[in-house]
């Protein structure tokens, strides 16, 4: 569970130990799903996390309309986040929500640069970086999403595309406690197709190198989540990879039973 006193990490003040053992983050993304009746799923996750705390931080990112009620329902058992924010603090930006507003509603994190935002809303790396800075300004964990298309992977460009997205979307000065990367190959999102463990290891190792290059010591510690068709049936194998610092879960986060099974697949040693 997210510890409010410790940011996103489990209480652990020893940086060397932290580098070896980054506490995983299991993050859900409900996308544009969910109304009042679905708060029962939040209630069920909270009850289970209370009864059997998983060896991971737990977060569910929700449509903004549900955040305040979900925060009350979750009762501090796990964290609630937003799915997007504006880069601005306030002003004449009709329909937008600032990171500060999400924080005010009780959110602890926000996803920025999800591929659906990049694809359907024209969000460039520069826009994503501005949103990540806004999350930092508001004290929210920024989950910065990157990932290649199928065509880019087939063309042998997956690594270079992700390196470019990191260089453009991860602002200088981001910290391990305030940032996570969501590696989500676009061809794996909602498709049931998964990269092989070797492909995940190769990409996460590459992302780690890129982060260390741009953020130094902080880049060695921040969590790199895998996202794309994660389900209870494959979560254990993904979370067992030492390069993987957690998962970002779309469809399988909508039902408490499915999401809890993924939380329960976190290796106990993690
Ligand atoms: C997502 O969109 O962030 C995602 C990972 O979706 P899914 O798990 O449904 O593939």
PDB file of C-alpha atoms and ligand atoms in Angstrom:
ATOM      1  CA  UNK A   1       0.000   0.000   0.000  1.00  0.00           C
ATOM      2  CA  UNK A   2       1.227   3.539  -0.615  1.00  0.00           C
ATOM      3  CA  UNK A   3       2.550   4.933   2.613  1.00  0.00           C
ATOM      4  CA  UNK A   4       1.611   8.631   2.795  1.00  0.00           C
ATOM      5  CA  UNK A   5       4.696   9.358   4.867  1.00  0.00           C
ATOM      6  CA  UNK A   6       7.046   7.683   2.417  1.00  0.00           C
ATOM      7  CA  UNK A   7       5.803   8.694  -0.988  1.00  0.00           C
ATOM      8  CA  UNK A   8       5.496   5.720  -3.299  1.00  0.00           C
ATOM      9  CA  UNK A   9       8.100   3.549  -1.642  1.00  0.00           C
ATOM     10  CA  UNK A  10       7.793   1.225   1.279  1.00  0.00           C
ATOM     11  CA  UNK A  11       9.538   2.512   4.382  1.00  0.00           C
ATOM     12  CA  UNK A  12      13.165   1.855   3.624  1.00  0.00           C
ATOM     13  CA  UNK A  13      15.754   4.491   4.214  1.00  0.00           C
ATOM     14  CA  UNK A  14      18.703   2.433   3.013  1.00  0.00           C
ATOM     15  CA  UNK A  15      19.377   3.479  -0.597  1.00  0.00           C
ATOM     16  CA  UNK A  16      21.459   0.381  -1.310  1.00  0.00           C
ATOM     17  CA  UNK A  17      18.667  -1.906  -0.163  1.00  0.00           C
ATOM     18  CA  UNK A  18      16.179   0.154  -2.155  1.00  0.00           C
ATOM     19  CA  UNK A  19      18.220  -0.296  -5.327  1.00  0.00           C
ATOM     20  CA  UNK A  20      18.173  -4.046  -4.840  1.00  0.00           C
ATOM     21  CA  UNK A  21      14.569  -4.273  -3.744  1.00  0.00           C
ATOM     22  CA  UNK A  22      12.264  -1.748  -5.307  1.00  0.00           C
ATOM     23  CA  UNK A  23       8.813  -2.412  -3.876  1.00  0.00           C
ATOM     24  CA  UNK A  24       6.570  -3.193  -6.838  1.00  0.00           C
ATOM     25  CA  UNK A  25       3.632  -1.028  -7.819  1.00  0.00           C
ATOM     26  CA  UNK A  26       0.437  -2.654  -9.052  1.00  0.00           C
ATOM     27  CA  UNK A  27      -1.489   0.111 -10.806  1.00  0.00           C
ATOM     28  CA  UNK A  28      -4.915  -0.105 -12.407  1.00  0.00           C
ATOM     29  CA  UNK A  29      -6.228   2.152 -15.155  1.00  0.00           C
ATOM     30  CA  UNK A  30     -10.000   2.147 -15.503  1.00  0.00           C
ATOM     31  CA  UNK A  31      -9.863   4.403 -18.597  1.00  0.00           C
ATOM     32  CA  UNK A  32     -13.360   5.777 -19.430  1.00  0.00           C
ATOM     33  CA  UNK A  33     -15.196   3.150 -17.418  1.00  0.00           C
ATOM     34  CA  UNK A  34     -16.973   3.319 -14.107  1.00  0.00           C
ATOM     35  CA  UNK A  35     -19.889   5.011 -12.404  1.00  0.00           C
ATOM     36  CA  UNK A  36     -21.234   4.973  -8.840  1.00  0.00           C
ATOM     37  CA  UNK A  37     -22.176   1.264  -8.780  1.00  0.00           C
ATOM     38  CA  UNK A  38     -18.572   0.307  -9.636  1.00  0.00           C
ATOM     39  CA  UNK A  39     -17.377   1.833  -6.349  1.00  0.00           C
ATOM     40  CA  UNK A  40     -18.233  -1.584  -4.931  1.00  0.00           C
ATOM     41  CA  UNK A  41     -15.117  -2.857  -6.745  1.00  0.00           C
ATOM     42  CA  UNK A  42     -13.035  -0.244  -4.919  1.00  0.00           C
ATOM     43  CA  UNK A  43     -14.632  -1.323  -1.660  1.00  0.00           C
ATOM     44  CA  UNK A  44     -13.764  -4.963  -2.377  1.00  0.00           C
ATOM     45  CA  UNK A  45     -10.130  -4.111  -3.189  1.00  0.00           C
ATOM     46  CA  UNK A  46      -9.867  -2.073   0.030  1.00  0.00           C
ATOM     47  CA  UNK A  47     -11.297  -4.898   2.122  1.00  0.00           C
ATOM     48  CA  UNK A  48      -8.925  -7.441   0.641  1.00  0.00           C
ATOM     49  CA  UNK A  49      -5.843  -5.212   0.928  1.00  0.00           C
ATOM     50  CA  UNK A  50      -6.738  -4.629   4.578  1.00  0.00           C
ATOM     51  CA  UNK A  51      -7.216  -8.342   5.263  1.00  0.00           C
ATOM     52  CA  UNK A  52      -4.225  -9.556   3.239  1.00  0.00           C
ATOM     53  CA  UNK A  53      -1.777  -6.738   2.430  1.00  0.00           C
ATOM     54  CA  UNK A  54       0.092  -7.614  -0.784  1.00  0.00           C
ATOM     55  CA  UNK A  55       3.878  -7.117  -0.932  1.00  0.00           C
ATOM     56  CA  UNK A  56       3.345  -4.203  -3.305  1.00  0.00           C
ATOM     57  CA  UNK A  57       2.012  -0.669  -3.446  1.00  0.00           C
ATOM     58  CA  UNK A  58      -1.502  -0.663  -4.873  1.00  0.00           C
ATOM     59  CA  UNK A  59      -3.021   2.142  -6.933  1.00  0.00           C
ATOM     60  CA  UNK A  60      -6.107   2.465  -9.114  1.00  0.00           C
ATOM     61  CA  UNK A  61      -6.335   5.394 -11.537  1.00  0.00           C
ATOM     62  CA  UNK A  62      -9.910   6.427 -12.221  1.00  0.00           C
ATOM     63  CA  UNK A  63     -12.061   8.837 -14.195  1.00  0.00           C
ATOM     64  CA  UNK A  64     -11.955  12.167 -12.338  1.00  0.00           C
ATOM     65  CA  UNK A  65     -15.679  11.950 -11.537  1.00  0.00           C
ATOM     66  CA  UNK A  66     -15.057   8.991  -9.231  1.00  0.00           C
ATOM     67  CA  UNK A  67     -11.893  10.105  -7.473  1.00  0.00           C
ATOM     68  CA  UNK A  68     -13.318  11.782  -4.358  1.00  0.00           C
ATOM     69  CA  UNK A  69     -15.809   9.005  -3.680  1.00  0.00           C
ATOM     70  CA  UNK A  70     -13.204   6.316  -4.406  1.00  0.00           C
ATOM     71  CA  UNK A  71     -10.729   7.941  -2.000  1.00  0.00           C
ATOM     72  CA  UNK A  72     -13.375   7.800   0.717  1.00  0.00           C
ATOM     73  CA  UNK A  73     -14.251   4.215  -0.165  1.00  0.00           C
ATOM     74  CA  UNK A  74     -10.617   3.083  -0.284  1.00  0.00           C
ATOM     75  CA  UNK A  75     -10.212   4.568   3.210  1.00  0.00           C
ATOM     76  CA  UNK A  76      -6.429   4.781   2.903  1.00  0.00           C
ATOM     77  CA  UNK A  77      -6.051   1.038   2.251  1.00  0.00           C
ATOM     78  CA  UNK A  78      -4.656   1.746  -1.191  1.00  0.00           C
ATOM     79  CA  UNK A  79      -4.098   4.797  -3.366  1.00  0.00           C
ATOM     80  CA  UNK A  80      -6.351   6.405  -5.951  1.00  0.00           C
ATOM     81  CA  UNK A  81      -5.003   8.302  -8.947  1.00  0.00           C
ATOM     82  CA  UNK A  82      -6.097  10.263 -12.003  1.00  0.00           C
ATOM     83  CA  UNK A  83      -5.653   9.296 -15.654  1.00  0.00           C
ATOM     84  CA  UNK A  84      -4.537  12.637 -17.044  1.00  0.00           C
ATOM     85  CA  UNK A  85      -3.932  16.236 -15.988  1.00  0.00           C
ATOM     86  CA  UNK A  86      -3.353  19.638 -17.510  1.00  0.00           C
ATOM     87  CA  UNK A  87       0.107  21.169 -17.381  1.00  0.00           C
ATOM     88  CA  UNK A  88      -1.464  24.406 -16.083  1.00  0.00           C
ATOM     89  CA  UNK A  89      -2.267  25.184 -12.438  1.00  0.00           C
ATOM     90  CA  UNK A  90      -5.535  27.020 -13.146  1.00  0.00           C
ATOM     91  CA  UNK A  91      -7.079  29.425 -15.610  1.00  0.00           C
ATOM     92  CA  UNK A  92      -9.281  29.601 -18.675  1.00  0.00           C
ATOM     93  CA  UNK A  93      -8.894  26.012 -19.814  1.00  0.00           C
ATOM     94  CA  UNK A  94     -12.471  24.798 -19.987  1.00  0.00           C
ATOM     95  CA  UNK A  95     -12.835  21.117 -19.285  1.00  0.00           C
ATOM     96  CA  UNK A  96      -9.279  20.611 -18.079  1.00  0.00           C
ATOM     97  CA  UNK A  97      -8.174  19.496 -14.611  1.00  0.00           C
ATOM     98  CA  UNK A  98      -4.926  20.530 -12.976  1.00  0.00           C
ATOM     99  CA  UNK A  99      -2.672  18.175 -11.066  1.00  0.00           C
ATOM    100  CA  UNK A 100      -3.432  20.317  -8.024  1.00  0.00           C
ATOM    101  CA  UNK A 101      -7.169  19.642  -8.482  1.00  0.00           C
ATOM    102  CA  UNK A 102      -6.519  15.905  -8.583  1.00  0.00           C
ATOM    103  CA  UNK A 103      -4.453  16.217  -5.420  1.00  0.00           C
ATOM    104  CA  UNK A 104      -7.219  18.255  -3.818  1.00  0.00           C
ATOM    105  CA  UNK A 105      -9.673  15.483  -4.685  1.00  0.00           C
ATOM    106  CA  UNK A 106      -7.468  13.004  -2.842  1.00  0.00           C
ATOM    107  CA  UNK A 107      -5.490  11.524  -5.738  1.00  0.00           C
ATOM    108  CA  UNK A 108      -1.939  10.411  -5.044  1.00  0.00           C
ATOM    109  CA  UNK A 109      -0.808   9.756  -8.612  1.00  0.00           C
ATOM    110  CA  UNK A 110      -1.595  10.544 -12.218  1.00  0.00           C
ATOM    111  CA  UNK A 111      -0.938   8.748 -15.500  1.00  0.00           C
ATOM    112  CA  UNK A 112       0.569  11.039 -18.144  1.00  0.00           C
ATOM    113  CA  UNK A 113       1.244  10.270 -21.781  1.00  0.00           C
ATOM    114  CA  UNK A 114      -0.880   7.135 -22.025  1.00  0.00           C
ATOM    115  CA  UNK A 115      -0.809   6.017 -25.657  1.00  0.00           C
ATOM    116  CA  UNK A 116      -4.529   6.758 -25.952  1.00  0.00           C
ATOM    117  CA  UNK A 117      -3.827  10.373 -24.959  1.00  0.00           C
ATOM    118  CA  UNK A 118      -0.915  10.547 -27.386  1.00  0.00           C
ATOM    119  CA  UNK A 119      -3.002   8.975 -30.169  1.00  0.00           C
ATOM    120  CA  UNK A 120      -6.426  10.595 -29.718  1.00  0.00           C
ATOM    121  CA  UNK A 121      -5.426  13.937 -28.221  1.00  0.00           C
ATOM    122  CA  UNK A 122      -2.198  14.623 -30.091  1.00  0.00           C
ATOM    123  CA  UNK A 123      -0.071  14.652 -26.954  1.00  0.00           C
ATOM    124  CA  UNK A 124       3.569  15.047 -27.904  1.00  0.00           C
ATOM    125  CA  UNK A 125       6.576  14.192 -25.756  1.00  0.00           C
ATOM    126  CA  UNK A 126       6.861  17.904 -24.865  1.00  0.00           C
ATOM    127  CA  UNK A 127       3.239  18.009 -23.670  1.00  0.00           C
ATOM    128  CA  UNK A 128       3.739  14.815 -21.667  1.00  0.00           C
ATOM    129  CA  UNK A 129       6.882  16.278 -20.064  1.00  0.00           C
ATOM    130  CA  UNK A 130       4.942  19.420 -19.098  1.00  0.00           C
ATOM    131  CA  UNK A 131       2.247  17.257 -17.500  1.00  0.00           C
ATOM    132  CA  UNK A 132       4.872  15.227 -15.640  1.00  0.00           C
ATOM    133  CA  UNK A 133       6.290  18.485 -14.276  1.00  0.00           C
ATOM    134  CA  UNK A 134       2.796  19.511 -13.214  1.00  0.00           C
ATOM    135  CA  UNK A 135       2.407  16.230 -11.334  1.00  0.00           C
ATOM    136  CA  UNK A 136       5.716  16.897  -9.576  1.00  0.00           C
ATOM    137  CA  UNK A 137       4.622  20.454  -8.745  1.00  0.00           C
ATOM    138  CA  UNK A 138       1.437  19.080  -7.145  1.00  0.00           C
ATOM    139  CA  UNK A 139       3.219  16.290  -5.270  1.00  0.00           C
ATOM    140  CA  UNK A 140       1.641  13.473  -7.271  1.00  0.00           C
ATOM    141  CA  UNK A 141       3.405  10.361  -8.505  1.00  0.00           C
ATOM    142  CA  UNK A 142       3.668  10.731 -12.302  1.00  0.00           C
ATOM    143  CA  UNK A 143       3.326   7.472 -14.226  1.00  0.00           C
ATOM    144  CA  UNK A 144       4.876   8.446 -17.560  1.00  0.00           C
ATOM    145  CA  UNK A 145       3.812   6.077 -20.337  1.00  0.00           C
ATOM    146  CA  UNK A 146       5.918   5.146 -23.320  1.00  0.00           C
ATOM    147  CA  UNK A 147       5.809   2.339 -25.862  1.00  0.00           C
ATOM    148  CA  UNK A 148       6.296   1.436 -29.490  1.00  0.00           C
ATOM    149  CA  UNK A 149       3.764   0.517 -32.173  1.00  0.00           C
ATOM    150  CA  UNK A 150       3.786  -2.856 -33.858  1.00  0.00           C
ATOM    151  CA  UNK A 151       5.161  -1.300 -37.040  1.00  0.00           C
ATOM    152  CA  UNK A 152       8.024   0.287 -35.100  1.00  0.00           C
ATOM    153  CA  UNK A 153       8.870  -3.034 -33.451  1.00  0.00           C
ATOM    154  CA  UNK A 154       8.764  -4.888 -36.762  1.00  0.00           C
ATOM    155  CA  UNK A 155      11.075  -2.238 -38.218  1.00  0.00           C
ATOM    156  CA  UNK A 156      13.592  -2.886 -35.426  1.00  0.00           C
ATOM    157  CA  UNK A 157      12.975   0.547 -33.901  1.00  0.00           C
ATOM    158  CA  UNK A 158      11.376  -0.380 -30.563  1.00  0.00           C
ATOM    159  CA  UNK A 159      14.434   0.493 -28.464  1.00  0.00           C
ATOM    160  CA  UNK A 160      15.188   3.767 -30.244  1.00  0.00           C
ATOM    161  CA  UNK A 161      11.533   4.884 -30.161  1.00  0.00           C
ATOM    162  CA  UNK A 162      11.347   4.315 -26.399  1.00  0.00           C
ATOM    163  CA  UNK A 163      14.689   6.040 -25.835  1.00  0.00           C
ATOM    164  CA  UNK A 164      13.395   9.051 -27.750  1.00  0.00           C
ATOM    165  CA  UNK A 165      10.147   9.080 -25.754  1.00  0.00           C
ATOM    166  CA  UNK A 166      12.080   8.979 -22.476  1.00  0.00           C
ATOM    167  CA  UNK A 167      14.386  11.777 -23.582  1.00  0.00           C
ATOM    168  CA  UNK A 168      11.372  13.905 -24.556  1.00  0.00           C
ATOM    169  CA  UNK A 169       8.812  12.964 -21.901  1.00  0.00           C
ATOM    170  CA  UNK A 170      10.831  12.623 -18.684  1.00  0.00           C
ATOM    171  CA  UNK A 171      11.786  16.073 -17.388  1.00  0.00           C
ATOM    172  CA  UNK A 172      15.135  16.714 -15.731  1.00  0.00           C
ATOM    173  CA  UNK A 173      15.052  16.414 -11.982  1.00  0.00           C
ATOM    174  CA  UNK A 174      12.299  13.792 -11.716  1.00  0.00           C
ATOM    175  CA  UNK A 175      12.835  11.594  -8.673  1.00  0.00           C
ATOM    176  CA  UNK A 176      12.346   7.896  -8.038  1.00  0.00           C
ATOM    177  CA  UNK A 177       9.726   8.602  -5.371  1.00  0.00           C
ATOM    178  CA  UNK A 178       7.777  10.901  -7.681  1.00  0.00           C
ATOM    179  CA  UNK A 179       8.000   9.025 -10.963  1.00  0.00           C
ATOM    180  CA  UNK A 180       7.318   5.650 -12.529  1.00  0.00           C
ATOM    181  CA  UNK A 181       7.635   4.663 -16.159  1.00  0.00           C
ATOM    182  CA  UNK A 182       4.838   2.644 -17.743  1.00  0.00           C
ATOM    183  CA  UNK A 183       6.265   0.643 -20.639  1.00  0.00           C
ATOM    184  CA  UNK A 184       3.222  -0.248 -22.707  1.00  0.00           C
ATOM    185  CA  UNK A 185       3.851  -1.582 -26.199  1.00  0.00           C
ATOM    186  CA  UNK A 186       0.836  -0.318 -28.135  1.00  0.00           C
ATOM    187  CA  UNK A 187       0.346  -3.672 -29.834  1.00  0.00           C
ATOM    188  CA  UNK A 188      -0.074  -5.341 -26.429  1.00  0.00           C
ATOM    189  CA  UNK A 189      -2.693  -2.954 -25.032  1.00  0.00           C
ATOM    190  CA  UNK A 190      -6.101  -4.606 -24.934  1.00  0.00           C
ATOM    191  CA  UNK A 191      -5.029  -7.109 -27.589  1.00  0.00           C
ATOM    192  CA  UNK A 192      -4.221 -10.237 -25.602  1.00  0.00           C
ATOM    193  CA  UNK A 193      -0.801 -10.249 -27.307  1.00  0.00           C
ATOM    194  CA  UNK A 194       2.192 -10.113 -25.003  1.00  0.00           C
ATOM    195  CA  UNK A 195       5.870  -9.505 -25.540  1.00  0.00           C
ATOM    196  CA  UNK A 196       8.042 -12.489 -24.664  1.00  0.00           C
ATOM    197  CA  UNK A 197       9.858 -12.391 -21.302  1.00  0.00           C
ATOM    198  CA  UNK A 198      13.064 -11.810 -23.303  1.00  0.00           C
ATOM    199  CA  UNK A 199      11.522  -8.790 -25.018  1.00  0.00           C
ATOM    200  CA  UNK A 200      10.330  -7.377 -21.695  1.00  0.00           C
ATOM    201  CA  UNK A 201      13.750  -7.892 -20.123  1.00  0.00           C
ATOM    202  CA  UNK A 202      15.505  -6.307 -23.106  1.00  0.00           C
ATOM    203  CA  UNK A 203      13.231  -3.255 -23.085  1.00  0.00           C
ATOM    204  CA  UNK A 204      13.198  -2.733 -19.323  1.00  0.00           C
ATOM    205  CA  UNK A 205      16.993  -3.009 -19.220  1.00  0.00           C
ATOM    206  CA  UNK A 206      17.185  -0.464 -22.011  1.00  0.00           C
ATOM    207  CA  UNK A 207      14.739   1.884 -20.251  1.00  0.00           C
ATOM    208  CA  UNK A 208      16.826   1.598 -17.066  1.00  0.00           C
ATOM    209  CA  UNK A 209      19.935   2.616 -19.011  1.00  0.00           C
ATOM    210  CA  UNK A 210      18.117   5.589 -20.552  1.00  0.00           C
ATOM    211  CA  UNK A 211      16.774   6.686 -17.143  1.00  0.00           C
ATOM    212  CA  UNK A 212      20.190   6.392 -15.531  1.00  0.00           C
ATOM    213  CA  UNK A 213      21.617   8.460 -18.366  1.00  0.00           C
ATOM    214  CA  UNK A 214      19.085  11.271 -17.924  1.00  0.00           C
ATOM    215  CA  UNK A 215      18.372  11.143 -14.158  1.00  0.00           C
ATOM    216  CA  UNK A 216      21.567   9.713 -12.682  1.00  0.00           C
ATOM    217  CA  UNK A 217      21.164   7.908  -9.357  1.00  0.00           C
ATOM    218  CA  UNK A 218      17.397   8.512  -9.287  1.00  0.00           C
ATOM    219  CA  UNK A 219      17.106   6.745 -12.616  1.00  0.00           C
ATOM    220  CA  UNK A 220      18.539   3.601 -11.068  1.00  0.00           C
ATOM    221  CA  UNK A 221      15.750   3.454  -8.498  1.00  0.00           C
ATOM    222  CA  UNK A 222      12.543   4.460 -10.150  1.00  0.00           C
ATOM    223  CA  UNK A 223       9.970   1.841 -10.981  1.00  0.00           C
ATOM    224  CA  UNK A 224       9.499   0.614 -14.519  1.00  0.00           C
ATOM    225  CA  UNK A 225       6.061  -0.924 -14.906  1.00  0.00           C
ATOM    226  CA  UNK A 226       5.057  -3.284 -17.673  1.00  0.00           C
ATOM    227  CA  UNK A 227       1.609  -2.682 -19.197  1.00  0.00           C
ATOM    228  CA  UNK A 228      -0.373  -4.395 -21.944  1.00  0.00           C
ATOM    229  CA  UNK A 229      -2.773  -7.360 -21.574  1.00  0.00           C
ATOM    230  CA  UNK A 230      -1.687  -8.123 -18.006  1.00  0.00           C
ATOM    231  CA  UNK A 231      -4.073 -10.643 -16.472  1.00  0.00           C
ATOM    232  CA  UNK A 232      -4.123 -12.918 -13.459  1.00  0.00           C
ATOM    233  CA  UNK A 233      -2.930 -15.746 -15.727  1.00  0.00           C
ATOM    234  CA  UNK A 234       0.291 -14.003 -16.813  1.00  0.00           C
ATOM    235  CA  UNK A 235       0.976 -11.575 -13.951  1.00  0.00           C
ATOM    236  CA  UNK A 236       3.065 -13.981 -11.893  1.00  0.00           C
ATOM    237  CA  UNK A 237       5.508 -14.609 -14.734  1.00  0.00           C
ATOM    238  CA  UNK A 238       5.825 -10.879 -15.519  1.00  0.00           C
ATOM    239  CA  UNK A 239       6.251  -9.809 -11.902  1.00  0.00           C
ATOM    240  CA  UNK A 240       8.871 -12.502 -11.360  1.00  0.00           C
ATOM    241  CA  UNK A 241      11.209 -10.727 -13.801  1.00  0.00           C
ATOM    242  CA  UNK A 242      13.644  -8.696 -11.686  1.00  0.00           C
ATOM    243  CA  UNK A 243      13.687  -5.915 -14.291  1.00  0.00           C
ATOM    244  CA  UNK A 244       9.936  -5.351 -13.816  1.00  0.00           C
ATOM    245  CA  UNK A 245       8.984  -2.955 -11.010  1.00  0.00           C
ATOM    246  CA  UNK A 246       5.268  -3.552 -11.248  1.00  0.00           C
ATOM    247  CA  UNK A 247       2.437  -3.584 -13.740  1.00  0.00           C
ATOM    248  CA  UNK A 248      -0.030  -1.136 -15.249  1.00  0.00           C
ATOM    249  CA  UNK A 249      -3.326  -2.926 -15.764  1.00  0.00           C
ATOM    250  CA  UNK A 250      -6.205  -1.772 -17.949  1.00  0.00           C
ATOM    251  CA  UNK A 251      -9.112  -4.159 -18.540  1.00  0.00           C
ATOM    252  CA  UNK A 252      -8.216  -6.547 -15.738  1.00  0.00           C
ATOM    253  CA  UNK A 253      -8.355  -3.748 -13.157  1.00  0.00           C
ATOM    254  CA  UNK A 254     -12.094  -3.199 -13.577  1.00  0.00           C
ATOM    255  CA  UNK A 255     -13.141  -6.184 -11.482  1.00  0.00           C
ATOM    256  CA  UNK A 256     -11.793  -6.436  -7.952  1.00  0.00           C
ATOM    257  CA  UNK A 257     -11.352 -10.215  -8.175  1.00  0.00           C
ATOM    258  CA  UNK A 258      -9.179  -9.957 -11.308  1.00  0.00           C
ATOM    259  CA  UNK A 259      -7.147  -7.043  -9.987  1.00  0.00           C
ATOM    260  CA  UNK A 260      -6.640  -8.668  -6.591  1.00  0.00           C
ATOM    261  CA  UNK A 261      -5.415 -11.848  -8.260  1.00  0.00           C
ATOM    262  CA  UNK A 262      -2.764  -9.736 -10.013  1.00  0.00           C
ATOM    263  CA  UNK A 263      -1.825  -8.057  -6.708  1.00  0.00           C
ATOM    264  CA  UNK A 264      -1.562 -11.522  -5.206  1.00  0.00           C
ATOM    265  CA  UNK A 265       0.842 -12.606  -7.952  1.00  0.00           C
ATOM    266  CA  UNK A 266       3.558 -10.280  -6.638  1.00  0.00           C
ATOM    267  CA  UNK A 267       6.551 -12.345  -5.493  1.00  0.00           C
ATOM    268  CA  UNK A 268       6.688 -12.333  -1.702  1.00  0.00           C
ATOM    269  CA  UNK A 269      10.418 -11.697  -1.780  1.00  0.00           C
ATOM    270  CA  UNK A 270       9.875  -8.442  -3.682  1.00  0.00           C
TER     271      UNK A 270
HETATM  272  C1  LIG B   1      -3.602   0.227 -20.578  1.00  0.00           C
HETATM  273  O1  LIG B   1      -4.335   0.733 -21.412  1.00  0.00           O
HETATM  274  O2  LIG B   1      -2.944   0.942 -19.812  1.00  0.00           O
HETATM  275  C2  LIG B   1      -3.532  -1.226 -20.522  1.00  0.00           C
HETATM  276  C3  LIG B   1      -2.452  -1.758 -20.045  1.00  0.00           C
HETATM  277  O3  LIG B   1      -4.620  -1.919 -20.989  1.00  0.00           O
HETATM  278  P1  LIG B   1      -4.842  -3.522 -20.955  1.00  0.00           P
HETATM  279  O4  LIG B   1      -4.310  -4.029 -19.644  1.00  0.00           O
HETATM  280  O5  LIG B   1      -6.323  -3.682 -21.073  1.00  0.00           O
HETATM  281  O6  LIG B   1      -4.076  -4.081 -22.109  1.00  0.00           O
END
